[in-house]
PDB file of C-alpha atoms in Angstrom:
ATOM      1  CA  MET A 420      76.743 141.628 -19.608  1.00  0.00           C
ATOM      2  CA  PHE A 421      74.105 139.167 -20.746  1.00  0.00           C
ATOM      3  CA  PHE A 422      74.474 137.157 -17.529  1.00  0.00           C
ATOM      4  CA  PHE A 423      73.113 140.043 -15.441  1.00  0.00           C
ATOM      5  CA  VAL A 424      69.746 140.259 -17.136  1.00  0.00           C
ATOM      6  CA  SER A 425      66.744 139.575 -14.928  1.00  0.00           C
ATOM      7  CA  ASP A 426      65.289 136.927 -17.250  1.00  0.00           C
ATOM      8  CA  PHE A 427      66.668 133.617 -15.977  1.00  0.00           C
ATOM      9  CA  GLN A 428      65.516 131.794 -19.100  1.00  0.00           C
ATOM     10  CA  PHE A 429      67.567 134.175 -21.223  1.00  0.00           C
ATOM     11  CA  GLN A 430      70.635 133.279 -19.147  1.00  0.00           C
ATOM     12  CA  VAL A 431      70.019 129.602 -19.890  1.00  0.00           C
ATOM     13  CA  HIS A 432      69.867 130.401 -23.603  1.00  0.00           C
ATOM     14  CA  ILE A 433      73.316 132.002 -23.394  1.00  0.00           C
ATOM     15  CA  GLN A 434      74.706 128.987 -21.546  1.00  0.00           C
ATOM     16  CA  ASN A 435      73.515 126.848 -24.444  1.00  0.00           C
ATOM     17  CA  ALA A 436      75.093 129.363 -26.804  1.00  0.00           C
ATOM     18  CA  THR A 437      78.565 128.506 -25.480  1.00  0.00           C
ATOM     19  CA  LEU A 438      78.081 125.063 -27.028  1.00  0.00           C
ATOM     20  CA  ALA A 439      76.627 126.524 -30.218  1.00  0.00           C
ATOM     21  CA  GLY A 440      79.828 128.538 -30.700  1.00  0.00           C
ATOM     22  CA  GLY A 441      81.817 125.306 -30.736  1.00  0.00           C
ATOM     23  CA  VAL A 442      79.409 123.796 -33.243  1.00  0.00           C
ATOM     24  CA  ALA A 443      79.788 126.822 -35.532  1.00  0.00           C
ATOM     25  CA  ILE A 444      83.596 126.650 -35.700  1.00  0.00           C
ATOM     26  CA  GLY A 445      83.843 122.858 -35.551  1.00  0.00           C
ATOM     27  CA  ASN A 446      83.695 122.344 -39.315  1.00  0.00           C
ATOM     28  CA  SER A 447      86.591 124.755 -39.845  1.00  0.00           C
ATOM     29  CA  ALA A 448      88.624 123.876 -36.761  1.00  0.00           C
ATOM     30  CA  ASP A 449      91.520 122.493 -38.815  1.00  0.00           C
ATOM     31  CA  PHE A 450      91.427 125.312 -41.377  1.00  0.00           C
ATOM     32  CA  LEU A 451      93.681 128.361 -41.162  1.00  0.00           C
ATOM     33  CA  VAL A 452      90.920 130.668 -39.966  1.00  0.00           C
ATOM     34  CA  GLU A 453      93.145 132.456 -37.404  1.00  0.00           C
ATOM     35  CA  PRO A 454      92.118 133.056 -33.750  1.00  0.00           C
ATOM     36  CA  TRP A 455      90.119 136.181 -34.614  1.00  0.00           C
ATOM     37  CA  GLY A 456      88.196 134.199 -37.205  1.00  0.00           C
ATOM     38  CA  ALA A 457      87.389 131.445 -34.704  1.00  0.00           C
ATOM     39  CA  MET A 458      86.174 134.014 -32.158  1.00  0.00           C
ATOM     40  CA  LEU A 459      84.051 135.782 -34.778  1.00  0.00           C
ATOM     41  CA  VAL A 460      82.438 132.571 -36.041  1.00  0.00           C
ATOM     42  CA  GLY A 461      81.860 131.285 -32.507  1.00  0.00           C
ATOM     43  CA  SER A 462      80.229 134.569 -31.505  1.00  0.00           C
ATOM     44  CA  LEU A 463      77.961 134.537 -34.560  1.00  0.00           C
ATOM     45  CA  GLY A 464      76.942 130.963 -33.796  1.00  0.00           C
ATOM     46  CA  ALA A 465      76.197 131.884 -30.187  1.00  0.00           C
ATOM     47  CA  ILE A 466      74.091 134.908 -31.194  1.00  0.00           C
ATOM     48  CA  LEU A 467      72.200 132.793 -33.727  1.00  0.00           C
ATOM     49  CA  SER A 468      71.481 130.173 -31.066  1.00  0.00           C
ATOM     50  CA  VAL A 469      70.145 132.699 -28.536  1.00  0.00           C
ATOM     51  CA  LEU A 470      67.908 134.298 -31.159  1.00  0.00           C
ATOM     52  CA  GLY A 471      66.668 130.836 -32.058  1.00  0.00           C
ATOM     53  CA  TYR A 472      65.734 129.930 -28.487  1.00  0.00           C
ATOM     54  CA  LYS A 473      64.206 133.304 -27.720  1.00  0.00           C
ATOM     55  CA  TYR A 474      62.324 134.116 -30.930  1.00  0.00           C
ATOM     56  CA  ILE A 475      62.583 131.542 -33.745  1.00  0.00           C
ATOM     57  CA  GLN A 476      61.586 128.444 -31.785  1.00  0.00           C
ATOM     58  CA  PRO A 477      58.374 129.999 -30.350  1.00  0.00           C
ATOM     59  CA  PHE A 478      57.488 131.248 -33.846  1.00  0.00           C
ATOM     60  CA  ILE A 479      57.983 127.790 -35.415  1.00  0.00           C
ATOM     61  CA  GLN A 480      55.999 126.136 -32.646  1.00  0.00           C
ATOM     62  CA  ARG A 481      53.181 128.658 -32.982  1.00  0.00           C
ATOM     63  CA  THR A 482      52.917 128.729 -36.775  1.00  0.00           C
ATOM     64  CA  LEU A 483      54.128 125.315 -37.971  1.00  0.00           C
ATOM     65  CA  LYS A 484      53.152 123.318 -34.863  1.00  0.00           C
ATOM     66  CA  ILE A 485      56.659 121.832 -34.723  1.00  0.00           C
ATOM     67  CA  HIS A 486      57.763 121.233 -31.139  1.00  0.00           C
ATOM     68  CA  ASP A 487      61.547 121.055 -30.664  1.00  0.00           C
ATOM     69  CA  THR A 488      61.689 119.457 -27.214  1.00  0.00           C
ATOM     70  CA  CYS A 489      65.478 119.632 -26.839  1.00  0.00           C
ATOM     71  CA  GLY A 490      66.285 122.776 -28.819  1.00  0.00           C
ATOM     72  CA  VAL A 491      68.287 120.787 -31.378  1.00  0.00           C
ATOM     73  CA  HIS A 492      67.432 123.281 -34.127  1.00  0.00           C
ATOM     74  CA  ASN A 493      68.943 126.142 -32.131  1.00  0.00           C
ATOM     75  CA  LEU A 494      71.990 124.388 -30.686  1.00  0.00           C
ATOM     76  CA  HIS A 495      73.021 122.160 -33.598  1.00  0.00           C
ATOM     77  CA  GLY A 496      70.842 122.935 -36.617  1.00  0.00           C
ATOM     78  CA  MET A 497      71.346 126.622 -37.371  1.00  0.00           C
ATOM     79  CA  PRO A 498      74.925 126.804 -35.995  1.00  0.00           C
ATOM     80  CA  GLY A 499      75.712 123.689 -38.036  1.00  0.00           C
ATOM     81  CA  ILE A 500      74.497 125.347 -41.242  1.00  0.00           C
ATOM     82  CA  LEU A 501      76.593 128.389 -40.353  1.00  0.00           C
ATOM     83  CA  ALA A 502      79.586 126.083 -39.850  1.00  0.00           C
ATOM     84  CA  ALA A 503      79.140 124.591 -43.322  1.00  0.00           C
ATOM     85  CA  ILE A 504      78.887 128.053 -44.920  1.00  0.00           C
ATOM     86  CA  VAL A 505      82.034 129.188 -43.086  1.00  0.00           C
ATOM     87  CA  ALA A 506      83.850 126.081 -44.347  1.00  0.00           C
ATOM     88  CA  VAL A 507      82.899 126.951 -47.925  1.00  0.00           C
ATOM     89  CA  LEU A 508      84.115 130.542 -47.540  1.00  0.00           C
ATOM     90  CA  ALA A 509      87.338 129.485 -45.806  1.00  0.00           C
ATOM     91  CA  THR A 510      88.077 126.913 -48.492  1.00  0.00           C
ATOM     92  CA  ALA A 511      87.506 129.429 -51.276  1.00  0.00           C
ATOM     93  CA  SER A 512      89.447 132.309 -49.718  1.00  0.00           C
ATOM     94  CA  ILE A 513      92.496 130.921 -47.869  1.00  0.00           C
ATOM     95  CA  ASP A 514      95.651 130.562 -49.977  1.00  0.00           C
ATOM     96  CA  PRO A 515      96.358 126.819 -50.302  1.00  0.00           C
ATOM     97  CA  ALA A 516     100.099 127.534 -50.231  1.00  0.00           C
ATOM     98  CA  ARG A 517      99.801 128.455 -46.538  1.00  0.00           C
ATOM     99  CA  TYR A 518      98.938 124.864 -45.693  1.00  0.00           C
ATOM    100  CA  LYS A 519     102.157 123.567 -47.292  1.00  0.00           C
ATOM    101  CA  THR A 520     102.103 119.760 -47.279  1.00  0.00           C
ATOM    102  CA  SER A 521      99.480 119.594 -44.505  1.00  0.00           C
ATOM    103  CA  ILE A 522      96.896 120.458 -47.146  1.00  0.00           C
ATOM    104  CA  CYS A 523      96.864 116.726 -47.921  1.00  0.00           C
ATOM    105  CA  THR A 524      95.459 116.142 -44.435  1.00  0.00           C
ATOM    106  CA  VAL A 525      92.942 118.988 -44.509  1.00  0.00           C
ATOM    107  CA  TYR A 526      91.914 118.497 -48.153  1.00  0.00           C
ATOM    108  CA  PRO A 527      93.094 115.017 -49.222  1.00  0.00           C
ATOM    109  CA  ALA A 528      92.018 115.531 -52.852  1.00  0.00           C
ATOM    110  CA  MET A 529      94.050 118.718 -53.300  1.00  0.00           C
ATOM    111  CA  SER A 530      97.772 118.927 -54.028  1.00  0.00           C
ATOM    112  CA  PRO A 531     100.311 121.108 -52.191  1.00  0.00           C
ATOM    113  CA  ALA A 532     101.643 124.163 -54.000  1.00  0.00           C
ATOM    114  CA  SER A 533     105.200 122.832 -53.644  1.00  0.00           C
ATOM    115  CA  LEU A 534     106.821 119.575 -52.569  1.00  0.00           C
ATOM    116  CA  PRO A 535     109.881 119.022 -50.353  1.00  0.00           C
ATOM    117  CA  SER A 536     113.011 117.998 -52.171  1.00  0.00           C
ATOM    118  CA  ASN A 537     113.332 114.293 -52.957  1.00  0.00           C
ATOM    119  CA  ALA A 538     109.604 113.776 -52.267  1.00  0.00           C
ATOM    120  CA  SER A 539     106.957 112.658 -54.712  1.00  0.00           C
ATOM    121  CA  LEU A 540     103.304 113.650 -54.789  1.00  0.00           C
ATOM    122  CA  SER A 541     102.238 110.035 -54.233  1.00  0.00           C
ATOM    123  CA  GLU A 542     104.284 109.921 -51.027  1.00  0.00           C
ATOM    124  CA  ILE A 543     103.021 113.213 -49.590  1.00  0.00           C
ATOM    125  CA  CYS A 544      99.450 113.125 -50.869  1.00  0.00           C
ATOM    126  CA  PRO A 545      98.525 109.546 -51.818  1.00  0.00           C
ATOM    127  CA  ASP A 546      94.835 110.456 -52.288  1.00  0.00           C
ATOM    128  CA  SER A 547      95.433 113.607 -54.325  1.00  0.00           C
ATOM    129  CA  SER A 548      93.404 114.075 -57.505  1.00  0.00           C
ATOM    130  CA  ASP A 549      94.747 117.567 -58.312  1.00  0.00           C
ATOM    131  CA  ARG A 550      91.417 119.124 -57.324  1.00  0.00           C
ATOM    132  CA  SER A 551      91.394 122.912 -57.608  1.00  0.00           C
ATOM    133  CA  GLN A 552      90.603 125.296 -54.770  1.00  0.00           C
ATOM    134  CA  GLY A 553      87.319 126.367 -56.352  1.00  0.00           C
ATOM    135  CA  ALA A 554      86.271 122.765 -56.948  1.00  0.00           C
ATOM    136  CA  GLN A 555      87.014 121.916 -53.320  1.00  0.00           C
ATOM    137  CA  ALA A 556      84.818 124.808 -52.149  1.00  0.00           C
ATOM    138  CA  LEU A 557      81.991 123.474 -54.320  1.00  0.00           C
ATOM    139  CA  TYR A 558      82.430 120.030 -52.768  1.00  0.00           C
ATOM    140  CA  GLN A 559      82.118 121.624 -49.329  1.00  0.00           C
ATOM    141  CA  PHE A 560      78.863 123.280 -50.416  1.00  0.00           C
ATOM    142  CA  ALA A 561      77.604 120.019 -51.934  1.00  0.00           C
ATOM    143  CA  ALA A 562      78.159 118.333 -48.560  1.00  0.00           C
ATOM    144  CA  LEU A 563      75.858 120.912 -46.959  1.00  0.00           C
ATOM    145  CA  VAL A 564      73.142 120.286 -49.572  1.00  0.00           C
ATOM    146  CA  VAL A 565      73.377 116.502 -49.153  1.00  0.00           C
ATOM    147  CA  THR A 566      73.276 116.756 -45.351  1.00  0.00           C
ATOM    148  CA  LEU A 567      70.204 119.007 -45.373  1.00  0.00           C
ATOM    149  CA  SER A 568      68.469 116.749 -47.895  1.00  0.00           C
ATOM    150  CA  VAL A 569      69.058 113.624 -45.821  1.00  0.00           C
ATOM    151  CA  ALA A 570      67.922 115.421 -42.649  1.00  0.00           C
ATOM    152  CA  LEU A 571      64.735 116.812 -44.196  1.00  0.00           C
ATOM    153  CA  VAL A 572      63.729 113.618 -45.982  1.00  0.00           C
ATOM    154  CA  GLY A 573      64.652 111.360 -43.072  1.00  0.00           C
ATOM    155  CA  GLY A 574      62.948 113.602 -40.541  1.00  0.00           C
ATOM    156  CA  SER A 575      59.787 113.821 -42.631  1.00  0.00           C
ATOM    157  CA  ILE A 576      59.604 110.051 -43.013  1.00  0.00           C
ATOM    158  CA  THR A 577      60.175 109.538 -39.295  1.00  0.00           C
ATOM    159  CA  GLY A 578      57.527 112.121 -38.406  1.00  0.00           C
ATOM    160  CA  PHE A 579      55.017 110.445 -40.701  1.00  0.00           C
ATOM    161  CA  ILE A 580      55.690 107.024 -39.191  1.00  0.00           C
ATOM    162  CA  VAL A 581      55.389 108.062 -35.541  1.00  0.00           C
ATOM    163  CA  GLN A 582      52.041 109.751 -36.284  1.00  0.00           C
ATOM    164  CA  LEU A 583      50.486 106.493 -37.442  1.00  0.00           C
ATOM    165  CA  GLU A 584      47.661 105.284 -35.214  1.00  0.00           C
ATOM    166  CA  ILE A 585      49.393 101.970 -34.490  1.00  0.00           C
ATOM    167  CA  PHE A 586      51.937 103.909 -32.422  1.00  0.00           C
ATOM    168  CA  ASN A 587      49.209 105.641 -30.385  1.00  0.00           C
ATOM    169  CA  PRO A 588      50.649 109.135 -30.921  1.00  0.00           C
ATOM    170  CA  LEU A 589      50.326 111.920 -28.364  1.00  0.00           C
ATOM    171  CA  GLN A 590      47.382 114.230 -28.749  1.00  0.00           C
ATOM    172  CA  ASP A 591      48.025 117.885 -29.502  1.00  0.00           C
ATOM    173  CA  SER A 592      47.469 119.175 -25.994  1.00  0.00           C
ATOM    174  CA  GLU A 593      49.610 120.648 -23.244  1.00  0.00           C
ATOM    175  CA  GLU A 594      48.655 117.846 -20.847  1.00  0.00           C
ATOM    176  CA  GLU A 595      49.888 115.075 -23.106  1.00  0.00           C
ATOM    177  CA  LEU A 596      52.961 116.817 -24.466  1.00  0.00           C
ATOM    178  CA  PHE A 597      54.407 117.450 -21.019  1.00  0.00           C
ATOM    179  CA  GLU A 598      52.980 114.643 -18.869  1.00  0.00           C
ATOM    180  CA  ASP A 599      55.105 111.488 -18.508  1.00  0.00           C
ATOM    181  CA  ALA A 600      52.213 109.542 -16.990  1.00  0.00           C
ATOM    182  CA  VAL A 601      50.581 109.370 -20.427  1.00  0.00           C
ATOM    183  CA  LEU A 602      52.970 106.686 -21.639  1.00  0.00           C
ATOM    184  CA  TRP A 603      54.923 105.666 -18.510  1.00  0.00           C
ATOM    185  CA  ASP A 604      54.113 104.048 -15.169  1.00  0.00           C
ATOM    186  CA  MET A 605      55.117 106.762 -12.707  1.00  0.00           C
ATOM    187  CA  PRO A 606      55.983 105.913  -9.070  1.00  0.00           C
ATOM    188  CA  ALA A 607      54.704 107.921  -6.141  1.00  0.00           C
ATOM    189  CA  VAL A 608      56.921 110.858  -5.201  1.00  0.00           C
ATOM    190  CA  GLU A 609      57.873 111.819  -1.664  1.00  0.00           C
ATOM    191  CA  LYS A 610      57.672 115.536  -0.953  1.00  0.00           C
ATOM    192  CA  ASN A 611      58.723 117.266   2.239  1.00  0.00           C
ATOM    193  CA  ASP A 612      55.883 119.211   3.877  1.00  0.00           C
ATOM    194  CA  ALA A 613      57.586 122.255   5.385  1.00  0.00           C
ATOM    195  CA  ASP A 614      54.544 123.151   7.508  1.00  0.00           C
ATOM    196  CA  GLN A 615      54.072 119.725   9.107  1.00  0.00           C
ATOM    197  CA  GLY A 616      57.699 118.597   9.043  1.00  0.00           C
ATOM    198  CA  GLU A 617      56.855 115.218   7.506  1.00  0.00           C
ATOM    199  CA  LEU A 618      57.020 113.422   4.190  1.00  0.00           C
ATOM    200  CA  LEU A 619      53.872 113.202   2.128  1.00  0.00           C
ATOM    201  CA  GLN A 620      53.166 110.551  -0.478  1.00  0.00           C
ATOM    202  CA  ILE A 621      52.062 112.220  -3.720  1.00  0.00           C
ATOM    203  CA  GLU A 622      50.471 109.901  -6.211  1.00  0.00           C
ATOM    204  CA  PRO A 623      51.199 110.551  -9.898  1.00  0.00           C
ATOM    205  CA  GLN A 624      48.596 112.425 -11.847  1.00  0.00           C
ATOM    206  CA  ALA A 625      46.265 110.096 -13.678  1.00  0.00           C
ATOM    207  CA  ALA A 626      46.875 109.920 -17.376  1.00  0.00           C
ATOM    208  CA  PRO A 627      44.188 111.383 -19.633  1.00  0.00           C
ATOM    209  CA  ASP A 628      41.795 108.930 -21.224  1.00  0.00           C
ATOM    210  CA  ARG A 629      43.319 107.622 -24.417  1.00  0.00           C
ATOM    211  CA  VAL A 630      42.038 105.266 -27.056  1.00  0.00           C
ATOM    212  CA  GLU A 631      44.488 102.381 -27.280  1.00  0.00           C
ATOM    213  CA  SER A 632      45.227 101.302 -30.815  1.00  0.00           C
ATOM    214  CA  SER A 633      45.427  97.650 -31.682  1.00  0.00           C
ATOM    215  CA  VAL A 634      47.950  96.330 -34.130  1.00  0.00           C
TER     216      VAL A 634
END
């Protein structure tokens, strides 16, 4: 039903949401989450993505002055966090015995509940460390914390560096944020004049005056 709304931009958000659903279930794709679980998680990821594009991103841009040019926060960021949380819950709740010996592929550090006859643990699970189910769930959560920490610290450092004057950063204005001619040599564009039936040469808009920094 969402595809019949009059707001074209909202339709684009939902098209992006189809990818966000895959991101949300990707972390648990090899877990025994069942088809209904995959559909539920994918739908939640899609809803989260649409809400992000429609409401959260404008709010962040307006209040924090953070401009997400490609919508990475909505398509990969929030659905990715959801994916990590789902992985923690799936790890903590699904009976390890259901995996049989394949648990050594899904969770290499865990041991299967039972072994085939004439098979040793070192043969089936060479990397096993007899990690418990609860400990494995905590490791999944720790991976989320580490990932967020690296992203926040790395992103902050990168943002600080690109704002240095030696890189001649963009000014906080609509003209500079969305005008390629500020930093690029733009060729003339041919545009068809429907009234005259001929091609017109349109010169690129002149870049705003900028103070060039010297290194």
